[in-house]
PDB file of C-alpha atoms in Angstrom:
ATOM      1  CA  UNK R 299     153.931  85.966 100.264  1.00  0.00           C
ATOM      2  CA  UNK R 300     152.834  85.418 103.524  1.00  0.00           C
ATOM      3  CA  UNK R 301     149.058  84.442 102.230  1.00  0.00           C
ATOM      4  CA  UNK R 302     146.489  84.542 104.910  1.00  0.00           C
ATOM      5  CA  UNK R 303     147.274  85.350 108.351  1.00  0.00           C
ATOM      6  CA  UNK R 304     145.117  85.013 111.826  1.00  0.00           C
ATOM      7  CA  UNK R 305     146.048  86.038 114.835  1.00  0.00           C
ATOM      8  CA  UNK R 306     145.512  84.908 117.477  1.00  0.00           C
ATOM      9  CA  UNK R 307     145.913  81.176 116.676  1.00  0.00           C
ATOM     10  CA  UNK R 308     144.411  79.908 120.008  1.00  0.00           C
ATOM     11  CA  UNK R 309     142.296  81.347 122.212  1.00  0.00           C
ATOM     12  CA  UNK R 310     140.246  80.596 125.820  1.00  0.00           C
ATOM     13  CA  UNK R 311     137.471  82.952 126.795  1.00  0.00           C
ATOM     14  CA  UNK R 312     134.721  82.880 129.650  1.00  0.00           C
ATOM     15  CA  UNK R 313     131.293  82.797 128.771  1.00  0.00           C
ATOM     16  CA  UNK R 314     129.580  86.235 128.377  1.00  0.00           C
ATOM     17  CA  UNK R 315     133.179  87.837 127.603  1.00  0.00           C
ATOM     18  CA  UNK R 316     134.053  90.227 124.279  1.00  0.00           C
ATOM     19  CA  UNK R 317     136.358  88.311 121.805  1.00  0.00           C
ATOM     20  CA  UNK R 318     138.238  90.003 119.181  1.00  0.00           C
ATOM     21  CA  UNK R 319     139.804  88.031 115.959  1.00  0.00           C
ATOM     22  CA  UNK R 320     142.284  89.110 113.495  1.00  0.00           C
ATOM     23  CA  UNK R 321     142.787  88.952 109.742  1.00  0.00           C
ATOM     24  CA  UNK R 322     145.749  90.282 107.356  1.00  0.00           C
ATOM     25  CA  UNK R 323     144.181  88.798 103.590  1.00  0.00           C
ATOM     26  CA  UNK R 324     146.725  87.607 100.518  1.00  0.00           C
ATOM     27  CA  UNK R 325     148.693  90.612  98.600  1.00  0.00           C
ATOM     28  CA  UNK R 326     146.641  92.230  95.740  1.00  0.00           C
ATOM     29  CA  UNK R 327     143.314  91.035  97.517  1.00  0.00           C
ATOM     30  CA  UNK R 328     140.615  93.841  98.491  1.00  0.00           C
ATOM     31  CA  UNK R 329     137.704  90.979 100.242  1.00  0.00           C
ATOM     32  CA  UNK R 330     137.569  89.370 103.703  1.00  0.00           C
ATOM     33  CA  UNK R 331     135.601  86.704 104.700  1.00  0.00           C
ATOM     34  CA  UNK R 332     135.004  85.385 108.044  1.00  0.00           C
ATOM     35  CA  UNK R 333     133.637  81.526 108.860  1.00  0.00           C
ATOM     36  CA  UNK R 334     133.132  79.370 111.953  1.00  0.00           C
ATOM     37  CA  UNK R 335     133.975  75.812 111.802  1.00  0.00           C
ATOM     38  CA  UNK R 336     132.504  73.641 114.591  1.00  0.00           C
ATOM     39  CA  UNK R 337     134.207  70.393 115.586  1.00  0.00           C
ATOM     40  CA  UNK R 338     133.273  67.720 112.683  1.00  0.00           C
ATOM     41  CA  UNK R 339     131.004  70.155 110.821  1.00  0.00           C
ATOM     42  CA  UNK R 340     132.112  72.146 107.743  1.00  0.00           C
ATOM     43  CA  UNK R 341     132.601  75.959 107.614  1.00  0.00           C
ATOM     44  CA  UNK R 342     129.695  78.280 107.582  1.00  0.00           C
ATOM     45  CA  UNK R 343     129.637  81.436 106.447  1.00  0.00           C
ATOM     46  CA  UNK R 344     129.527  84.570 109.166  1.00  0.00           C
ATOM     47  CA  UNK R 345     130.251  87.883 106.635  1.00  0.00           C
ATOM     48  CA  UNK R 346     131.868  88.993 103.846  1.00  0.00           C
ATOM     49  CA  UNK R 347     134.001  92.617 103.923  1.00  0.00           C
ATOM     50  CA  UNK R 348     134.627  94.588 100.895  1.00  0.00           C
ATOM     51  CA  UNK R 349     135.559  98.072 100.706  1.00  0.00           C
ATOM     52  CA  UNK R 350     135.161  98.720 104.730  1.00  0.00           C
ATOM     53  CA  UNK R 351     131.354  97.751 104.703  1.00  0.00           C
ATOM     54  CA  UNK R 352     129.957  94.371 105.279  1.00  0.00           C
ATOM     55  CA  UNK R 353     128.297  92.942 101.970  1.00  0.00           C
ATOM     56  CA  UNK R 354     126.625  89.926 103.158  1.00  0.00           C
ATOM     57  CA  UNK R 355     125.558  88.679 105.842  1.00  0.00           C
ATOM     58  CA  UNK R 356     125.284  84.380 106.866  1.00  0.00           C
ATOM     59  CA  UNK R 357     122.939  82.865 109.668  1.00  0.00           C
ATOM     60  CA  UNK R 358     124.752  84.228 112.813  1.00  0.00           C
ATOM     61  CA  UNK R 359     123.469  87.014 115.233  1.00  0.00           C
ATOM     62  CA  UNK R 360     124.470  90.570 115.777  1.00  0.00           C
ATOM     63  CA  UNK R 361     126.417  88.886 118.275  1.00  0.00           C
ATOM     64  CA  UNK R 362     128.844  88.984 115.869  1.00  0.00           C
ATOM     65  CA  UNK R 363     130.375  91.698 114.145  1.00  0.00           C
ATOM     66  CA  UNK R 364     133.318  92.718 112.177  1.00  0.00           C
ATOM     67  CA  UNK R 365     135.532  95.757 110.536  1.00  0.00           C
ATOM     68  CA  UNK R 366     137.610  95.774 107.084  1.00  0.00           C
ATOM     69  CA  UNK R 367     140.437  98.716 107.686  1.00  0.00           C
ATOM     70  CA  UNK R 368     142.021 101.232 104.377  1.00  0.00           C
ATOM     71  CA  UNK R 369     144.502  97.986 104.398  1.00  0.00           C
ATOM     72  CA  UNK R 370     142.447  95.338 103.497  1.00  0.00           C
ATOM     73  CA  UNK R 371     142.890  93.794 107.296  1.00  0.00           C
ATOM     74  CA  UNK R 372     139.940  92.515 108.945  1.00  0.00           C
ATOM     75  CA  UNK R 373     138.570  91.898 112.781  1.00  0.00           C
ATOM     76  CA  UNK R 374     136.063  89.366 113.881  1.00  0.00           C
ATOM     77  CA  UNK R 375     134.243  90.543 117.265  1.00  0.00           C
ATOM     78  CA  UNK R 376     132.399  88.028 118.955  1.00  0.00           C
ATOM     79  CA  UNK R 377     130.219  89.617 122.135  1.00  0.00           C
ATOM     80  CA  UNK R 378     128.499  87.792 124.988  1.00  0.00           C
ATOM     81  CA  UNK R 379     130.279  84.934 124.123  1.00  0.00           C
ATOM     82  CA  UNK R 380     128.643  81.421 124.963  1.00  0.00           C
ATOM     83  CA  UNK R 381     129.763  78.009 124.968  1.00  0.00           C
ATOM     84  CA  UNK R 382     128.183  76.920 121.351  1.00  0.00           C
ATOM     85  CA  UNK R 383     130.249  79.672 120.200  1.00  0.00           C
ATOM     86  CA  UNK R 384     133.540  77.483 120.619  1.00  0.00           C
ATOM     87  CA  UNK R 385     134.873  76.646 117.114  1.00  0.00           C
ATOM     88  CA  UNK R 386     137.641  77.108 114.626  1.00  0.00           C
ATOM     89  CA  UNK R 387     137.179  80.467 112.845  1.00  0.00           C
ATOM     90  CA  UNK R 388     138.863  81.081 109.498  1.00  0.00           C
ATOM     91  CA  UNK R 389     139.170  84.287 107.151  1.00  0.00           C
ATOM     92  CA  UNK R 390     139.009  83.545 104.129  1.00  0.00           C
ATOM     93  CA  UNK R 391     140.307  86.450 101.177  1.00  0.00           C
ATOM     94  CA  UNK R 392     139.870  87.239  97.099  1.00  0.00           C
ATOM     95  CA  UNK R 393     139.880  89.735  95.150  1.00  0.00           C
ATOM     96  CA  UNK R 394     137.095  91.893  93.988  1.00  0.00           C
ATOM     97  CA  UNK R 395     134.216  90.136  95.974  1.00  0.00           C
ATOM     98  CA  UNK R 396     133.721  87.001  93.561  1.00  0.00           C
ATOM     99  CA  UNK R 397     135.738  84.647  95.061  1.00  0.00           C
ATOM    100  CA  UNK R 398     136.233  82.280  92.664  1.00  0.00           C
ATOM    101  CA  UNK R 399     139.547  81.325  94.206  1.00  0.00           C
ATOM    102  CA  UNK R 400     139.629  82.362  98.248  1.00  0.00           C
ATOM    103  CA  UNK R 401     142.500  81.407 100.522  1.00  0.00           C
ATOM    104  CA  UNK R 402     142.193  80.720 103.769  1.00  0.00           C
ATOM    105  CA  UNK R 403     144.175  81.007 107.000  1.00  0.00           C
ATOM    106  CA  UNK R 404     144.861  78.862 109.367  1.00  0.00           C
ATOM    107  CA  UNK R 405     142.379  79.880 111.297  1.00  0.00           C
ATOM    108  CA  UNK R 406     141.614  80.430 115.244  1.00  0.00           C
ATOM    109  CA  UNK R 407     140.826  77.958 117.547  1.00  0.00           C
ATOM    110  CA  UNK R 408     137.932  79.529 119.969  1.00  0.00           C
ATOM    111  CA  UNK R 409     137.578  78.109 123.195  1.00  0.00           C
ATOM    112  CA  UNK R 410     134.666  79.491 126.152  1.00  0.00           C
ATOM    113  CA  UNK R 411     134.832  77.893 128.928  1.00  0.00           C
TER     114      UNK R 411
ATOM    115  CA  UNK F 179     119.540  78.812  97.935  1.00  0.00           C
ATOM    116  CA  UNK F 180     122.355  77.317  96.804  1.00  0.00           C
ATOM    117  CA  UNK F 181     123.257  74.217  98.525  1.00  0.00           C
ATOM    118  CA  UNK F 182     125.764  70.705  98.833  1.00  0.00           C
ATOM    119  CA  UNK F 183     124.943  67.019  99.881  1.00  0.00           C
ATOM    120  CA  UNK F 184     128.063  65.056 100.447  1.00  0.00           C
ATOM    121  CA  UNK F 185     127.267  61.995  99.970  1.00  0.00           C
ATOM    122  CA  UNK F 186     129.541  60.302 102.416  1.00  0.00           C
ATOM    123  CA  UNK F 187     130.910  61.263 105.747  1.00  0.00           C
ATOM    124  CA  UNK F 188     133.831  58.951 105.673  1.00  0.00           C
ATOM    125  CA  UNK F 189     136.011  56.928 102.934  1.00  0.00           C
ATOM    126  CA  UNK F 190     138.567  54.512 103.461  1.00  0.00           C
ATOM    127  CA  UNK F 191     140.406  52.987 100.421  1.00  0.00           C
ATOM    128  CA  UNK F 192     144.171  51.625 100.684  1.00  0.00           C
ATOM    129  CA  UNK F 193     147.199  53.185  99.217  1.00  0.00           C
ATOM    130  CA  UNK F 194     147.228  52.538  95.135  1.00  0.00           C
ATOM    131  CA  UNK F 195     143.664  52.241  94.905  1.00  0.00           C
ATOM    132  CA  UNK F 196     141.122  54.491  93.674  1.00  0.00           C
ATOM    133  CA  UNK F 197     139.021  57.645  95.339  1.00  0.00           C
ATOM    134  CA  UNK F 198     135.893  58.599  94.731  1.00  0.00           C
ATOM    135  CA  UNK F 199     133.775  61.191  97.457  1.00  0.00           C
ATOM    136  CA  UNK F 200     130.615  62.315  95.827  1.00  0.00           C
ATOM    137  CA  UNK F 201     128.797  65.708  95.860  1.00  0.00           C
ATOM    138  CA  UNK F 202     125.198  66.588  94.744  1.00  0.00           C
ATOM    139  CA  UNK F 203     124.279  70.323  94.501  1.00  0.00           C
ATOM    140  CA  UNK F 204     121.575  72.376  94.072  1.00  0.00           C
ATOM    141  CA  UNK F 205     121.367  75.603  91.811  1.00  0.00           C
ATOM    142  CA  UNK F 206     118.842  78.161  91.016  1.00  0.00           C
ATOM    143  CA  UNK F 207     121.800  79.315  88.856  1.00  0.00           C
ATOM    144  CA  UNK F 208     124.699  77.625  87.020  1.00  0.00           C
ATOM    145  CA  UNK F 209     127.113  77.130  90.133  1.00  0.00           C
ATOM    146  CA  UNK F 210     130.245  77.875  90.731  1.00  0.00           C
ATOM    147  CA  UNK F 211     131.568  74.734  92.289  1.00  0.00           C
ATOM    148  CA  UNK F 212     135.045  74.057  94.404  1.00  0.00           C
ATOM    149  CA  UNK F 213     136.302  70.818  96.031  1.00  0.00           C
ATOM    150  CA  UNK F 214     138.254  72.203  99.055  1.00  0.00           C
ATOM    151  CA  UNK F 215     140.759  69.949 101.631  1.00  0.00           C
ATOM    152  CA  UNK F 216     141.465  70.451 105.124  1.00  0.00           C
ATOM    153  CA  UNK F 217     144.659  68.363 106.722  1.00  0.00           C
ATOM    154  CA  UNK F 218     144.550  68.306 110.516  1.00  0.00           C
ATOM    155  CA  UNK F 219     145.760  71.669 112.003  1.00  0.00           C
ATOM    156  CA  UNK F 220     146.496  73.308 108.845  1.00  0.00           C
ATOM    157  CA  UNK F 221     143.796  76.162 106.653  1.00  0.00           C
ATOM    158  CA  UNK F 222     141.670  74.828 103.656  1.00  0.00           C
ATOM    159  CA  UNK F 223     143.319  74.643 100.710  1.00  0.00           C
ATOM    160  CA  UNK F 224     141.554  74.961  97.085  1.00  0.00           C
ATOM    161  CA  UNK F 225     142.039  71.413  95.279  1.00  0.00           C
ATOM    162  CA  UNK F 226     140.098  72.122  92.016  1.00  0.00           C
ATOM    163  CA  UNK F 227     137.314  74.619  90.619  1.00  0.00           C
ATOM    164  CA  UNK F 228     134.487  74.400  87.803  1.00  0.00           C
ATOM    165  CA  UNK F 229     133.143  77.861  86.709  1.00  0.00           C
ATOM    166  CA  UNK F 230     131.142  77.002  83.748  1.00  0.00           C
ATOM    167  CA  UNK F 231     133.807  76.034  81.486  1.00  0.00           C
ATOM    168  CA  UNK F 232     135.086  72.836  80.439  1.00  0.00           C
ATOM    169  CA  UNK F 233     133.067  70.332  82.336  1.00  0.00           C
ATOM    170  CA  UNK F 234     135.750  67.757  83.629  1.00  0.00           C
ATOM    171  CA  UNK F 235     138.080  70.209  85.829  1.00  0.00           C
ATOM    172  CA  UNK F 236     141.822  68.824  86.819  1.00  0.00           C
ATOM    173  CA  UNK F 237     143.114  70.030  90.244  1.00  0.00           C
ATOM    174  CA  UNK F 238     146.198  69.803  92.180  1.00  0.00           C
ATOM    175  CA  UNK F 239     147.801  66.333  93.196  1.00  0.00           C
ATOM    176  CA  UNK F 240     146.350  64.448  90.812  1.00  0.00           C
ATOM    177  CA  UNK F 241     142.745  65.054  91.658  1.00  0.00           C
ATOM    178  CA  UNK F 242     140.010  65.932  88.992  1.00  0.00           C
ATOM    179  CA  UNK F 243     136.394  66.027  89.290  1.00  0.00           C
ATOM    180  CA  UNK F 244     133.701  65.985  86.529  1.00  0.00           C
ATOM    181  CA  UNK F 245     130.380  68.810  86.702  1.00  0.00           C
ATOM    182  CA  UNK F 246     127.528  66.676  85.209  1.00  0.00           C
ATOM    183  CA  UNK F 247     124.599  69.156  85.014  1.00  0.00           C
ATOM    184  CA  UNK F 248     121.720  66.645  84.447  1.00  0.00           C
ATOM    185  CA  UNK F 249     122.878  64.721  87.073  1.00  0.00           C
ATOM    186  CA  UNK F 250     123.542  67.804  89.517  1.00  0.00           C
ATOM    187  CA  UNK F 251     126.795  65.848  90.595  1.00  0.00           C
ATOM    188  CA  UNK F 252     130.077  67.000  90.998  1.00  0.00           C
ATOM    189  CA  UNK F 253     132.164  63.593  91.998  1.00  0.00           C
ATOM    190  CA  UNK F 254     135.453  64.106  93.158  1.00  0.00           C
ATOM    191  CA  UNK F 255     138.305  61.044  91.976  1.00  0.00           C
ATOM    192  CA  UNK F 256     141.690  60.217  92.387  1.00  0.00           C
ATOM    193  CA  UNK F 257     143.040  57.485  89.903  1.00  0.00           C
ATOM    194  CA  UNK F 258     145.360  55.791  93.122  1.00  0.00           C
ATOM    195  CA  UNK F 259     145.502  57.219  96.772  1.00  0.00           C
ATOM    196  CA  UNK F 260     148.384  58.014  98.586  1.00  0.00           C
ATOM    197  CA  UNK F 261     148.752  58.047 102.333  1.00  0.00           C
ATOM    198  CA  UNK F 262     149.575  61.960 102.167  1.00  0.00           C
ATOM    199  CA  UNK F 263     145.880  62.078 100.806  1.00  0.00           C
ATOM    200  CA  UNK F 264     144.292  61.013 104.053  1.00  0.00           C
ATOM    201  CA  UNK F 265     142.351  64.394 105.321  1.00  0.00           C
ATOM    202  CA  UNK F 266     139.220  65.878 105.610  1.00  0.00           C
ATOM    203  CA  UNK F 267     137.417  67.033 101.759  1.00  0.00           C
ATOM    204  CA  UNK F 268     134.639  69.402 101.446  1.00  0.00           C
ATOM    205  CA  UNK F 269     132.288  70.563  98.139  1.00  0.00           C
ATOM    206  CA  UNK F 270     131.397  74.397  98.313  1.00  0.00           C
ATOM    207  CA  UNK F 271     128.869  75.896  96.166  1.00  0.00           C
ATOM    208  CA  UNK F 272     129.289  79.587  95.868  1.00  0.00           C
ATOM    209  CA  UNK F 273     126.038  81.779  96.516  1.00  0.00           C
ATOM    210  CA  UNK F 274     126.327  84.789  94.897  1.00  0.00           C
ATOM    211  CA  UNK F 275     124.340  87.897  96.688  1.00  0.00           C
ATOM    212  CA  UNK F 276     123.651  91.193  95.382  1.00  0.00           C
ATOM    213  CA  UNK F 277     126.779  92.507  96.963  1.00  0.00           C
ATOM    214  CA  UNK F 278     128.915  89.952  97.628  1.00  0.00           C
ATOM    215  CA  UNK F 279     129.433  86.124  97.727  1.00  0.00           C
ATOM    216  CA  UNK F 280     129.206  83.376 100.120  1.00  0.00           C
ATOM    217  CA  UNK F 281     130.574  80.213  99.913  1.00  0.00           C
ATOM    218  CA  UNK F 282     128.302  77.254 101.503  1.00  0.00           C
ATOM    219  CA  UNK F 283     130.361  73.990 102.241  1.00  0.00           C
ATOM    220  CA  UNK F 284     129.211  70.521 102.535  1.00  0.00           C
ATOM    221  CA  UNK F 285     129.466  69.276 105.955  1.00  0.00           C
ATOM    222  CA  UNK F 286     132.412  66.909 104.896  1.00  0.00           C
ATOM    223  CA  UNK F 287     134.078  63.293 103.923  1.00  0.00           C
ATOM    224  CA  UNK F 288     137.117  62.138 105.454  1.00  0.00           C
ATOM    225  CA  UNK F 289     139.419  60.211 103.534  1.00  0.00           C
ATOM    226  CA  UNK F 290     141.328  57.614 104.928  1.00  0.00           C
ATOM    227  CA  UNK F 291     144.144  56.046 103.773  1.00  0.00           C
ATOM    228  CA  UNK F 292     145.866  52.493 104.488  1.00  0.00           C
ATOM    229  CA  UNK F 293     148.733  51.212 103.622  1.00  0.00           C
TER     230      UNK F 293
END
C-alpha cells in the first residue's frame, strides 16, 4: 500500500503564476482534504472533496480551487500566486468524509518568489 | 466553533524522563480529538485518537492521552522519552460540518530530547 502520494515534492513559482498540486489517496479511501502549513504553524484546512464535489471549505480565498477525479485522486489549484502562499501543502485521505483516521501525504513544498 | 490550544510551544526533556504535552480544547459537541506527530521532512502521522469511547487512549510508540471533559483537556504523555521522539506534535479536533469534516490543528509543540 503506497499510502497517500503527492506530487511534486518541491516547486518554485513566481508571483502571479498559477500552480497545480496533485494527490492520490490511500487505497480504499474516497475522501481527500487539502491543508496549508506555513512555516512554524499548524496545518490549516483548505477544503475537502468527496464524490467529486467540494463538501466543506475553510477560510481561503477563491484563488484556491480543487478537483476530484473518478478514481478519487485530487488536484489543488492556486491562481495569482502571492508570496504568502509559500507553504507546505498537505493532502489527507479518509473514508466517507468522517475522517476519524486521516492519512497524510508528505506534502508539496511551494515557494513563491 | 471547534478549537484547540497547545499550552507549550516548546518542551525539552532528557532521555528516559517523562513527557507531558498539554492541550485544551473547545467544542460545542462531544469532540473527536487526535494527536499527530511530524518529524522533519516527513508527513503527519497519527499517534492516537479519542472518539467518545474510553477516556484513556493508548497510541503508538508508548504514547497515551487522557480525555478530561471537566477540564476540557487532552494531554499527551509518555513515561520515558527516547531520542527518536524529538519532533513536532499537534493536538487536533475534528470539526463536523453539514457535508464534510475538517481537522482543526493547534499551533504545535516542539519536543526536544537530550541525552
